[in-house]
């Protein structure tokens, strides 16, 4: 009986670990994302291609994602927190710093700045020029 309980407990533990890992991986989001503003669209909307999975393999979620405190201040990402759309905070009605008040401005500030920094450091870096992210025929 004890041996049976030990085997069943071990199997259940393995199942729980495997299921937890699979669920965590499933919550990491899509492999590729097409970014576009819906709240403050530019006169001519320029969608951007974002290789999400490629970034996930190199960086922690908190490298790109953050949250907002009740008083409107940026706070660090905590593992497992719900990730909101960038423009839920980065929009012209939010009252945040003009340099970051739209999704476009926030993305250019965060993404391009990171790409430029990595390139300067001699590391593999993402695109810096417009057409690198804003590819033709993105739906």
mmCIF file with all atom_site columns, C-alpha atoms in Angstrom, residues 12-68:
data_model
loop_
_atom_site.group_PDB
_atom_site.id
_atom_site.type_symbol
_atom_site.label_atom_id
_atom_site.label_alt_id
_atom_site.label_comp_id
_atom_site.label_asym_id
_atom_site.label_entity_id
_atom_site.label_seq_id
_atom_site.pdbx_PDB_ins_code
_atom_site.Cartn_x
_atom_site.Cartn_y
_atom_site.Cartn_z
_atom_site.occupancy
_atom_site.B_iso_or_equiv
_atom_site.pdbx_formal_charge
_atom_site.auth_seq_id
_atom_site.auth_comp_id
_atom_site.auth_asym_id
_atom_site.auth_atom_id
_atom_site.pdbx_PDB_model_num
ATOM 1  C CA . UNK A 1 12 ? 0.875  13.367 -9.479  1.00 0.00 ? 12 UNK A CA 1
ATOM 2  C CA . UNK A 1 13 ? 3.852  15.557 -8.645  1.00 0.00 ? 13 UNK A CA 1
ATOM 3  C CA . UNK A 1 14 ? 5.330  15.028 -12.125 1.00 0.00 ? 14 UNK A CA 1
ATOM 4  C CA . UNK A 1 15 ? 1.976  15.820 -13.706 1.00 0.00 ? 15 UNK A CA 1
ATOM 5  C CA . UNK A 1 16 ? 1.641  19.017 -11.674 1.00 0.00 ? 16 UNK A CA 1
ATOM 6  C CA . UNK A 1 17 ? 5.146  20.200 -12.616 1.00 0.00 ? 17 UNK A CA 1
ATOM 7  C CA . UNK A 1 18 ? 4.651  19.439 -16.317 1.00 0.00 ? 18 UNK A CA 1
ATOM 8  C CA . UNK A 1 19 ? 1.228  21.082 -16.421 1.00 0.00 ? 19 UNK A CA 1
ATOM 9  C CA . UNK A 1 20 ? 2.492  24.161 -14.600 1.00 0.00 ? 20 UNK A CA 1
ATOM 10 C CA . UNK A 1 21 ? 5.385  24.553 -17.038 1.00 0.00 ? 21 UNK A CA 1
ATOM 11 C CA . UNK A 1 22 ? 3.104  24.120 -20.046 1.00 0.00 ? 22 UNK A CA 1
ATOM 12 C CA . UNK A 1 23 ? 0.641  26.679 -18.707 1.00 0.00 ? 23 UNK A CA 1
ATOM 13 C CA . UNK A 1 24 ? 3.439  29.171 -18.023 1.00 0.00 ? 24 UNK A CA 1
ATOM 14 C CA . UNK A 1 25 ? 4.772  28.747 -21.560 1.00 0.00 ? 25 UNK A CA 1
ATOM 15 C CA . UNK A 1 26 ? 1.289  29.197 -23.007 1.00 0.00 ? 26 UNK A CA 1
ATOM 16 C CA . UNK A 1 27 ? 0.894  32.524 -21.189 1.00 0.00 ? 27 UNK A CA 1
ATOM 17 C CA . UNK A 1 28 ? 3.963  34.066 -22.813 1.00 0.00 ? 28 UNK A CA 1
ATOM 18 C CA . UNK A 1 29 ? 1.945  35.426 -25.708 1.00 0.00 ? 29 UNK A CA 1
ATOM 19 C CA . UNK A 1 30 ? 2.164  35.007 -29.472 1.00 0.00 ? 30 UNK A CA 1
ATOM 20 C CA . UNK A 1 31 ? 5.433  34.392 -31.334 1.00 0.00 ? 31 UNK A CA 1
ATOM 21 C CA . UNK A 1 32 ? 4.924  37.420 -33.581 1.00 0.00 ? 32 UNK A CA 1
ATOM 22 C CA . UNK A 1 33 ? 2.880  40.547 -33.026 1.00 0.00 ? 33 UNK A CA 1
ATOM 23 C CA . UNK A 1 34 ? 1.783  43.321 -35.351 1.00 0.00 ? 34 UNK A CA 1
ATOM 24 C CA . UNK A 1 35 ? 1.859  46.529 -33.317 1.00 0.00 ? 35 UNK A CA 1
ATOM 25 C CA . UNK A 1 36 ? -0.458 49.421 -34.110 1.00 0.00 ? 36 UNK A CA 1
ATOM 26 C CA . UNK A 1 37 ? -2.037 52.269 -32.258 1.00 0.00 ? 37 UNK A CA 1
ATOM 27 C CA . UNK A 1 38 ? -5.800 52.312 -31.918 1.00 0.00 ? 38 UNK A CA 1
ATOM 28 C CA . UNK A 1 39 ? -6.298 55.180 -29.435 1.00 0.00 ? 39 UNK A CA 1
ATOM 29 C CA . UNK A 1 40 ? -3.954 57.782 -30.956 1.00 0.00 ? 40 UNK A CA 1
ATOM 30 C CA . UNK A 1 41 ? -3.405 56.624 -34.516 1.00 0.00 ? 41 UNK A CA 1
ATOM 31 C CA . UNK A 1 42 ? -1.091 58.725 -36.659 1.00 0.00 ? 42 UNK A CA 1
ATOM 32 C CA . UNK A 1 43 ? -2.551 60.354 -39.748 1.00 0.00 ? 43 UNK A CA 1
ATOM 33 C CA . UNK A 1 44 ? -1.121 57.445 -41.687 1.00 0.00 ? 44 UNK A CA 1
ATOM 34 C CA . UNK A 1 45 ? -1.038 54.371 -39.443 1.00 0.00 ? 45 UNK A CA 1
ATOM 35 C CA . UNK A 1 46 ? 2.259  52.521 -39.746 1.00 0.00 ? 46 UNK A CA 1
ATOM 36 C CA . UNK A 1 47 ? 1.992  49.060 -38.287 1.00 0.00 ? 47 UNK A CA 1
ATOM 37 C CA . UNK A 1 48 ? 5.146  47.477 -36.932 1.00 0.00 ? 48 UNK A CA 1
ATOM 38 C CA . UNK A 1 49 ? 6.298  43.873 -36.955 1.00 0.00 ? 49 UNK A CA 1
ATOM 39 C CA . UNK A 1 50 ? 7.496  42.628 -33.568 1.00 0.00 ? 50 UNK A CA 1
ATOM 40 C CA . UNK A 1 51 ? 9.209  39.216 -33.189 1.00 0.00 ? 51 UNK A CA 1
ATOM 41 C CA . UNK A 1 52 ? 7.964  38.581 -29.644 1.00 0.00 ? 52 UNK A CA 1
ATOM 42 C CA . UNK A 1 53 ? 9.296  35.040 -29.278 1.00 0.00 ? 53 UNK A CA 1
ATOM 43 C CA . UNK A 1 54 ? 12.782 36.122 -30.406 1.00 0.00 ? 54 UNK A CA 1
ATOM 44 C CA . UNK A 1 55 ? 12.803 38.760 -27.656 1.00 0.00 ? 55 UNK A CA 1
ATOM 45 C CA . UNK A 1 56 ? 11.488 36.288 -25.062 1.00 0.00 ? 56 UNK A CA 1
ATOM 46 C CA . UNK A 1 57 ? 14.431 33.991 -25.704 1.00 0.00 ? 57 UNK A CA 1
ATOM 47 C CA . UNK A 1 58 ? 16.919 36.790 -24.972 1.00 0.00 ? 58 UNK A CA 1
ATOM 48 C CA . UNK A 1 59 ? 15.309 38.950 -22.304 1.00 0.00 ? 59 UNK A CA 1
ATOM 49 C CA . UNK A 1 60 ? 13.199 38.754 -19.161 1.00 0.00 ? 60 UNK A CA 1
ATOM 50 C CA . UNK A 1 61 ? 9.645  40.092 -19.505 1.00 0.00 ? 61 UNK A CA 1
ATOM 51 C CA . UNK A 1 62 ? 10.547 43.056 -17.285 1.00 0.00 ? 62 UNK A CA 1
ATOM 52 C CA . UNK A 1 63 ? 13.084 44.290 -19.842 1.00 0.00 ? 63 UNK A CA 1
ATOM 53 C CA . UNK A 1 64 ? 10.206 45.559 -21.979 1.00 0.00 ? 64 UNK A CA 1
ATOM 54 C CA . UNK A 1 65 ? 7.093  45.315 -19.824 1.00 0.00 ? 65 UNK A CA 1
ATOM 55 C CA . UNK A 1 66 ? 6.224  47.399 -16.787 1.00 0.00 ? 66 UNK A CA 1
ATOM 56 C CA . UNK A 1 67 ? 3.086  48.464 -14.973 1.00 0.00 ? 67 UNK A CA 1
ATOM 57 C CA . UNK A 1 68 ? 1.557  51.576 -13.463 1.00 0.00 ? 68 UNK A CA 1
#
